[in-house]
Amino acid sequence: MASVLFVCLGNICRSPTAHGIFQAQVEAAGLAEHIAVDSCGTGAWHVGEPPDARATAAARARGFDLTPLRARQFAAADFERFDHILAMDRSNLSHLEALRPADYAGTVALFLDFHPAPPVREVPDPYYGGEGGFEDVLDLVEAASRGLLEALRAP
Ligand code: 4NP
């Protein structure tokens, strides 16, 4: 059993997009009983809210449903629950590294480390930009999710 937690700042744009897309890929691969997926934000501003309407619309246009998701904040107990904690950008990663227990045996990394040909290292925050930012997020997340699934399936 593998467990994956996607982390961004608000948990309403990037990490729910990764959550929904990776979950769909896991289910399509018949691995839903073997790979647990969740997402959260380092910040608390949007706790309890559904994903941003722009993220939901962009994902729906590609066949992914984000509407069941609700934002929550990262908690120290997540280090006990997840063995892959994947940050959308370096700021999120620094936040996680600062909280990481010395004996945590899992992976804390940038999500785009799993992209097969990463054009950038970070998933850009689309919150204050235009609709195009959400398309960029989807392109990066779809490719990195495929890479992550391959990595988890590798013997
Ligand atoms: P996310 O985007 O981290 O991809 O969910 C953001 C959402 C909200 C805020 C910042 C980024 N905010 O400052 O409220």
PDB file of N, CA and C and ligand atoms in Angstrom, residues 8-16 45-46 88 92 124-128, ligand 1:
ATOM      1  N   CYS A   8       0.018  22.091  -1.668  1.00  0.00           N
ATOM      2  CA  CYS A   8       0.284  23.422  -2.224  1.00  0.00           C
ATOM      3  C   CYS A   8       0.027  24.445  -1.133  1.00  0.00           C
ATOM      4  N   LEU A   9      -0.266  25.673  -1.503  1.00  0.00           N
ATOM      5  CA  LEU A   9      -0.450  26.725  -0.500  1.00  0.00           C
ATOM      6  C   LEU A   9      -1.888  26.748   0.027  1.00  0.00           C
ATOM      7  N   GLY A  10      -2.854  26.835  -0.887  1.00  0.00           N
ATOM      8  CA  GLY A  10      -4.241  27.014  -0.466  1.00  0.00           C
ATOM      9  C   GLY A  10      -5.099  25.757  -0.491  1.00  0.00           C
ATOM     10  N   ASN A  11      -4.630  24.713  -1.194  1.00  0.00           N
ATOM     11  CA  ASN A  11      -5.402  23.473  -1.418  1.00  0.00           C
ATOM     12  C   ASN A  11      -6.723  23.742  -2.147  1.00  0.00           C
ATOM     13  N   ILE A  12      -6.721  24.769  -3.009  1.00  0.00           N
ATOM     14  CA  ILE A  12      -7.912  24.990  -3.847  1.00  0.00           C
ATOM     15  C   ILE A  12      -7.582  25.037  -5.335  1.00  0.00           C
ATOM     16  N   CYS A  13      -6.304  25.096  -5.708  1.00  0.00           N
ATOM     17  CA  CYS A  13      -5.950  25.140  -7.142  1.00  0.00           C
ATOM     18  C   CYS A  13      -5.062  23.960  -7.548  1.00  0.00           C
ATOM     19  N   ARG A  14      -3.787  24.007  -7.172  1.00  0.00           N
ATOM     20  CA  ARG A  14      -2.830  23.027  -7.695  1.00  0.00           C
ATOM     21  C   ARG A  14      -2.951  21.647  -7.071  1.00  0.00           C
ATOM     22  N   SER A  15      -2.940  21.569  -5.724  1.00  0.00           N
ATOM     23  CA  SER A  15      -2.952  20.218  -5.132  1.00  0.00           C
ATOM     24  C   SER A  15      -4.278  19.488  -5.322  1.00  0.00           C
ATOM     25  N   PRO A  16      -5.440  20.160  -5.307  1.00  0.00           N
ATOM     26  CA  PRO A  16      -6.663  19.396  -5.637  1.00  0.00           C
ATOM     27  C   PRO A  16      -6.679  18.929  -7.085  1.00  0.00           C
ATOM     28  N   TRP A  45      -6.302  29.466   4.910  1.00  0.00           N
ATOM     29  CA  TRP A  45      -7.324  30.442   4.479  1.00  0.00           C
ATOM     30  C   TRP A  45      -8.568  29.795   3.892  1.00  0.00           C
ATOM     31  N   HIS A  46      -8.415  28.681   3.209  1.00  0.00           N
ATOM     32  CA  HIS A  46      -9.537  28.126   2.435  1.00  0.00           C
ATOM     33  C   HIS A  46     -10.054  26.795   2.982  1.00  0.00           C
ATOM     34  N   MET A  88       4.105  21.282  -4.500  1.00  0.00           N
ATOM     35  CA  MET A  88       3.954  21.909  -5.820  1.00  0.00           C
ATOM     36  C   MET A  88       5.067  22.905  -6.113  1.00  0.00           C
ATOM     37  N   ASN A  92       6.416  25.557  -0.672  1.00  0.00           N
ATOM     38  CA  ASN A  92       5.692  24.470   0.010  1.00  0.00           C
ATOM     39  C   ASN A  92       6.685  23.438   0.541  1.00  0.00           C
ATOM     40  N   PRO A 124       3.468  26.420 -11.251  1.00  0.00           N
ATOM     41  CA  PRO A 124       3.232  27.845 -10.943  1.00  0.00           C
ATOM     42  C   PRO A 124       1.861  28.050 -10.298  1.00  0.00           C
ATOM     43  N   ASP A 125       1.826  28.937  -9.300  1.00  0.00           N
ATOM     44  CA  ASP A 125       0.574  29.254  -8.616  1.00  0.00           C
ATOM     45  C   ASP A 125      -0.339  30.027  -9.581  1.00  0.00           C
ATOM     46  N   PRO A 126      -1.519  29.467  -9.924  1.00  0.00           N
ATOM     47  CA  PRO A 126      -2.394  30.127 -10.902  1.00  0.00           C
ATOM     48  C   PRO A 126      -3.411  31.065 -10.266  1.00  0.00           C
ATOM     49  N   TYR A 127      -3.392  31.199  -8.929  1.00  0.00           N
ATOM     50  CA  TYR A 127      -4.505  31.830  -8.210  1.00  0.00           C
ATOM     51  C   TYR A 127      -4.748  33.268  -8.653  1.00  0.00           C
ATOM     52  N   TYR A 128      -3.674  34.045  -8.830  1.00  0.00           N
ATOM     53  CA  TYR A 128      -3.839  35.458  -9.166  1.00  0.00           C
ATOM     54  C   TYR A 128      -3.699  35.735 -10.655  1.00  0.00           C
TER      55      TYR A 128
HETATM   56  P1  4NP B   1      -3.031  26.863  -4.551  1.00  0.00           P
HETATM   57  O1  4NP B   1      -3.358  28.374  -4.983  1.00  0.00           O
HETATM   58  O2  4NP B   1      -1.900  26.950  -3.549  1.00  0.00           O
HETATM   59  O3  4NP B   1      -2.624  26.217  -5.806  1.00  0.00           O
HETATM   60  O4  4NP B   1      -4.311  26.314  -3.952  1.00  0.00           O
HETATM   61  C1  4NP B   1      -3.617  29.387  -4.054  1.00  0.00           C
HETATM   62  C2  4NP B   1      -4.868  29.522  -3.523  1.00  0.00           C
HETATM   63  C3  4NP B   1      -5.122  30.533  -2.629  1.00  0.00           C
HETATM   64  C4  4NP B   1      -4.115  31.400  -2.243  1.00  0.00           C
HETATM   65  C5  4NP B   1      -2.854  31.254  -2.779  1.00  0.00           C
HETATM   66  C6  4NP B   1      -2.607  30.244  -3.678  1.00  0.00           C
HETATM   67  N1  4NP B   1      -4.400  32.459  -1.340  1.00  0.00           N
HETATM   68  O5  4NP B   1      -3.468  33.250  -1.062  1.00  0.00           O
HETATM   69  O6  4NP B   1      -5.515  32.553  -0.830  1.00  0.00           O
END
